[in-house]
Amino acid sequence: MSLLGEPELTEEGEFVINIGPQHPSTHGVLHLKVWLDGETIKKIQPHLGYIHRSIEKMSESLSYRNFIYATSRMDYLSAHINNQACALTVEKGLQIEAPPRAQAIRILMAELTRLSSHQLWWGCTGLDLGAVTPFFYAFRERELIMEIMEETCGARLTQNYSVPGGVMYDVHPNFQNRVKDVMKQVKSRFREYEEALTGNVIFEQRTKGVGYLSAEDAISFGCTGPTARASGVSCDIRKWFPYDGYDKLQFDEIIMTGGDSYTRYMVRMEEMKQSVAIIEQLIDNIPEGDFQAKTKMVIKLPKGEFYQRVETARGELGVYIVSDGAASPYRIKYRSPNFSNLSALSHMATGAKIGDLVAIMATIDLVIPDVDR
Amino acid sequence: MALFLTISFSSIATGIHTWLAGTMQNEMLVKITEMAIAGISLLLFLVPLCFFLGYMERKVAAFMQIRLGPNRVGPKGSLQIVADTIKLLLKEGLTPTASDKFLFNLAPMIVVVTSMLVMAPIAFAKDFQIWDLSIGVLYVSSVSSIAVIGILMAGWSSYNKYSLLGAMRSGAQIVSYELSVGLSLISIVILTGSLRMSDIVMSQENGWWIFKGHIPVLISFVIFVIASTAEINRAPFDLAEAEQELTAGFHTEYSGMKFAMFLLAEYINLFVVSAIGATLFLGGWMPFHIGHWEAFNHIMDFIPSSLWFFGKTFAIIFIIMQFRWTFPRLRVDQLLTLEWKYLLPISMVNVLFVTVMAIMGWHF
Amino acid sequence: MTNEEIKTAVSALFPSVTYDETGEFLTLLITPAEIRSVMKALRYNTEFSFDYMFCLTCIDWKTHFMMVYHLLSKTHRHNIVVKAKIADVNKPEIETLCDIWQTANFHEREVYDLFGIRFLNHPDLRRLLLDEGWDGYPLRKNYVDENMISL
């Protein structure tokens, strides 16, 4: 679009608008070029790279201890889970396993991260659909979790808590009491969430039947996480390929079959409850022992390829390390959940209205730094 | 205080008139001076009113969103809006290079002026009305529809695609919802038999229409509140400026004072719509009277009429503000569906009921 | 299906395919020329039905490029890795897999953007993350950026 010239009209008389890179509802620097016919979307073209920091290239010159910290900046809302994935990959290469205590702490932190991420998403979904109030309610509980994070590892958002072999330090002595306290509060607030948004007539109208994604398309587009599970695709890595002892825990993989924005919303709402259930199972049963396995000062992975997937709040994160035996990875690839989920956006939103596009983007729960890396 | 307020408005007006007539002797000059006084006092009334509404909106929002709201500037943050206004006044008023500069600058004026014009026939208290013209209700509904021209003008002249989309949305929306507002006003006109504001208020001397008119008037009142919320482009019907979709809709390109004028118009519209709703359905300045309970009615009369008027108006404003902080936004097709498939048919049938009721005299 | 079963089934269809079992997953080594036929068989044959491609990337081994495709079957729950060696470093080309897995569209654009591998018959092969006029392909090992300051 030229800024000053005639508005860009294609031959069929379509109207082209640029949503982003600076736009209130793209949650970051996503740029969508949208072809419109009136209010109806005819075509969407995502333009990426506004926050591309070449984390993969950077990691090629960082040591196996240091590259983990860059991943906190990918999907900053599940920073801990990203760290965990990298730590697990390195552990796989070293053929060691974190001690049981470290695994339990990692799971607890991962589920807290997932919970806080979903809370942020819930608030932002309301905000995107024009209801400002839920945002504040969501942040009220999220803040409590952020305080736990701060107490445990000193950081609120980019935790950098997982290291190869375990976690960086033991948890705060107050950790268990505090988590139990917060869980009690969070559980009592779910009802409030549902009253504020779920049952609202306008909210249902805005999301039901909007942005339909079939199960076949979800698999073909590589969609994962709640986005795919709302289409009836089982894809929870915690169930499929358990890591860090998720197989010992009792929880359900939430699968619904609606495939529309409302179902995606409901899946996430239920997942929050599952996260709370996991935390409650584990919080009184943190095994005693070391919080970190012994590793060498300079980690060198043997020659070979190591792939590890974990379930972040948005879907399947894959870490693919190719090692040539040196002290830093030869090639590293992050298979980020948002990248694949975003590729389905155009398919889902074509034929919808502009307002629907916002609803679809909100319920896919995109984090743009994870797309661009 | 009570006596002072109820008596003084009309006596002040009469006093000024006699004094002016005595000093000027020219009837034309007296009229012009009186108009100027009325205009200036209206402006002097509007500015603090908008400050208050802005403050109230923030506090209501904060109350609903479990936070404090403005609490730094002035006592309990009450001067926050003043500070914001000063900031807006000092900001540079940008005009996009490619815009149609004349229309771009004219649009906010039109929006503000139309919303002020609608104030004319509103009775703020007993005998306190700027212009009690015989077609009050018709005047209100016709003048308020001019505002859409200002919004379309703003959207078109900005030379911005978001603005244009917002303006077109707003055009479709206001034109549609005008019908429902009109029909719900008509139900009161049918019952009263007059378009004059003072007649409408006086007809509620033995009870407000919302109580006298049974269920049909209640339905009209609900439709009026919904449709007028849509007509003044407030959430959940704020599609014209849908922040998450169109950044700021028709006023995307406006800044500084011109933007402040849109904001001003929004609050004046909010007040005007609520005032009209209060006048037609809740009796305006008329105190709460029940039929022939003379003693009770007399006690109610001790509460000054201006308090009654503002109390009712702000009750409606509070409801409309709560809408904004409760509901998500409708989509554009759902917005029009709501009007054309639900509100309009309901209000048409409702007018029929009201007419039957008025002919048969079934109301109190 | 176990790895052995997959191996026998693939060998029956494509005798030229070689295997590498040192890693976590069974790896099929193929040539770029046969990629479409192999991939179609892996995707659509009901015994394999690898309907989910969870990773697509490339490795620059300086002497050649290695395309790496990670596949998973949602029905049979088995994983497989397919590697295609692109020997021509100066003009790397391979057929696209966009029509078989839709996720390949964005992933191939990313590989094109960062490695400079041309995907033949790709519907929309443009740079994805970098600017249209970017010079060079950053993830190649011989990429030099004069603005880069090494610490």
Tab-separated table of N, CA, C and O in Angstrom, chain B residues 168-177 237 239 330-344:
chain	number	residue	atom	x	y	z
B	168	MET	N	-18.021	3.859	7.281
B	168	MET	CA	-19.097	3.141	6.606
B	168	MET	C	-19.891	2.293	7.601
B	168	MET	O	-21.111	2.225	7.540
B	169	ARG	N	-19.168	1.676	8.525
B	169	ARG	CA	-19.850	0.916	9.571
B	169	ARG	C	-20.790	1.817	10.347
B	169	ARG	O	-21.951	1.487	10.581
B	170	SER	N	-20.237	2.985	10.718
B	170	SER	CA	-21.008	3.905	11.528
B	170	SER	C	-22.241	4.381	10.780
B	170	SER	O	-23.325	4.493	11.347
B	171	GLY	N	-22.072	4.645	9.475
B	171	GLY	CA	-23.211	5.090	8.676
B	171	GLY	C	-24.318	4.059	8.701
B	171	GLY	O	-25.473	4.356	9.024
B	172	ALA	N	-23.974	2.811	8.403
B	172	ALA	CA	-24.979	1.748	8.381
B	172	ALA	C	-25.642	1.612	9.738
B	172	ALA	O	-26.852	1.439	9.847
B	173	GLN	N	-24.823	1.741	10.773
B	173	GLN	CA	-25.323	1.520	12.122
B	173	GLN	C	-26.287	2.612	12.560
B	173	GLN	O	-27.399	2.333	13.013
B	174	ILE	N	-25.886	3.874	12.369
B	174	ILE	CA	-26.716	4.964	12.886
B	174	ILE	C	-28.024	5.044	12.118
B	174	ILE	O	-29.100	5.199	12.691
B	175	VAL	N	-27.939	4.871	10.783
B	175	VAL	CA	-29.158	4.946	9.982
B	175	VAL	C	-30.131	3.846	10.401
B	175	VAL	O	-31.338	4.066	10.509
B	176	SER	N	-29.602	2.655	10.707
B	176	SER	CA	-30.486	1.550	11.094
B	176	SER	C	-31.116	1.798	12.453
B	176	SER	O	-32.320	1.658	12.621
B	177	TYR	N	-30.281	2.163	13.401
B	177	TYR	CA	-30.794	2.241	14.766
B	177	TYR	C	-31.671	3.451	15.011
B	177	TYR	O	-32.429	3.491	15.968
B	237	PHE	N	-21.619	-1.456	20.962
B	237	PHE	CA	-21.919	-1.150	19.562
B	237	PHE	C	-20.899	-0.182	18.980
B	237	PHE	O	-21.200	0.558	18.068
B	239	LEU	N	-18.635	-0.220	16.892
B	239	LEU	CA	-17.933	-0.780	15.738
B	239	LEU	C	-17.211	0.265	14.916
B	239	LEU	O	-16.225	-0.028	14.263
B	330	LEU	N	-20.116	-6.481	19.318
B	330	LEU	CA	-20.809	-7.261	18.297
B	330	LEU	C	-20.052	-7.190	16.975
B	330	LEU	O	-19.283	-6.267	16.750
B	331	ARG	N	-20.323	-8.160	16.137
B	331	ARG	CA	-19.744	-8.100	14.795
B	331	ARG	C	-20.693	-7.292	13.925
B	331	ARG	O	-21.867	-7.144	14.246
B	332	VAL	N	-20.220	-6.805	12.787
B	332	VAL	CA	-21.021	-5.837	12.042
B	332	VAL	C	-22.305	-6.461	11.523
B	332	VAL	O	-23.366	-5.839	11.555
B	333	ASP	N	-22.264	-7.726	11.083
B	333	ASP	CA	-23.503	-8.312	10.575
B	333	ASP	C	-24.470	-8.644	11.709
B	333	ASP	O	-25.680	-8.534	11.553
B	334	GLN	N	-23.901	-8.996	12.870
B	334	GLN	CA	-24.766	-9.276	14.018
B	334	GLN	C	-25.445	-8.006	14.504
B	334	GLN	O	-26.595	-8.025	14.946
B	335	LEU	N	-24.709	-6.902	14.386
B	335	LEU	CA	-25.268	-5.607	14.779
B	335	LEU	C	-26.502	-5.292	13.948
B	335	LEU	O	-27.546	-4.904	14.467
B	336	LEU	N	-26.388	-5.473	12.643
B	336	LEU	CA	-27.513	-5.154	11.777
B	336	LEU	C	-28.624	-6.188	11.930
B	336	LEU	O	-29.800	-5.846	11.846
B	337	THR	N	-28.249	-7.433	12.187
B	337	THR	CA	-29.272	-8.452	12.444
B	337	THR	C	-30.101	-8.076	13.657
B	337	THR	O	-31.327	-8.166	13.633
B	338	LEU	N	-29.413	-7.661	14.704
B	338	LEU	CA	-30.109	-7.285	15.933
B	338	LEU	C	-31.148	-6.213	15.650
B	338	LEU	O	-32.279	-6.279	16.112
B	339	GLU	N	-30.764	-5.219	14.850
B	339	GLU	CA	-31.684	-4.128	14.566
B	339	GLU	C	-32.831	-4.588	13.664
B	339	GLU	O	-33.993	-4.442	14.000
B	340	TRP	N	-32.484	-5.138	12.511
B	340	TRP	CA	-33.513	-5.360	11.491
B	340	TRP	C	-34.350	-6.594	11.763
B	340	TRP	O	-35.488	-6.688	11.310
B	341	LYS	N	-33.795	-7.574	12.468
B	341	LYS	CA	-34.576	-8.788	12.697
B	341	LYS	C	-35.235	-8.812	14.061
B	341	LYS	O	-36.183	-9.559	14.255
B	342	TYR	N	-34.713	-8.056	15.014
B	342	TYR	CA	-35.300	-8.132	16.351
B	342	TYR	C	-35.899	-6.804	16.785
B	342	TYR	O	-37.094	-6.684	16.970
B	343	LEU	N	-35.041	-5.779	16.928
B	343	LEU	CA	-35.530	-4.541	17.541
B	343	LEU	C	-36.616	-3.883	16.708
B	343	LEU	O	-37.645	-3.467	17.227
B	344	LEU	N	-36.425	-3.788	15.390
B	344	LEU	CA	-37.380	-3.060	14.557
B	344	LEU	C	-38.746	-3.750	14.540
B	344	LEU	O	-39.757	-3.092	14.816
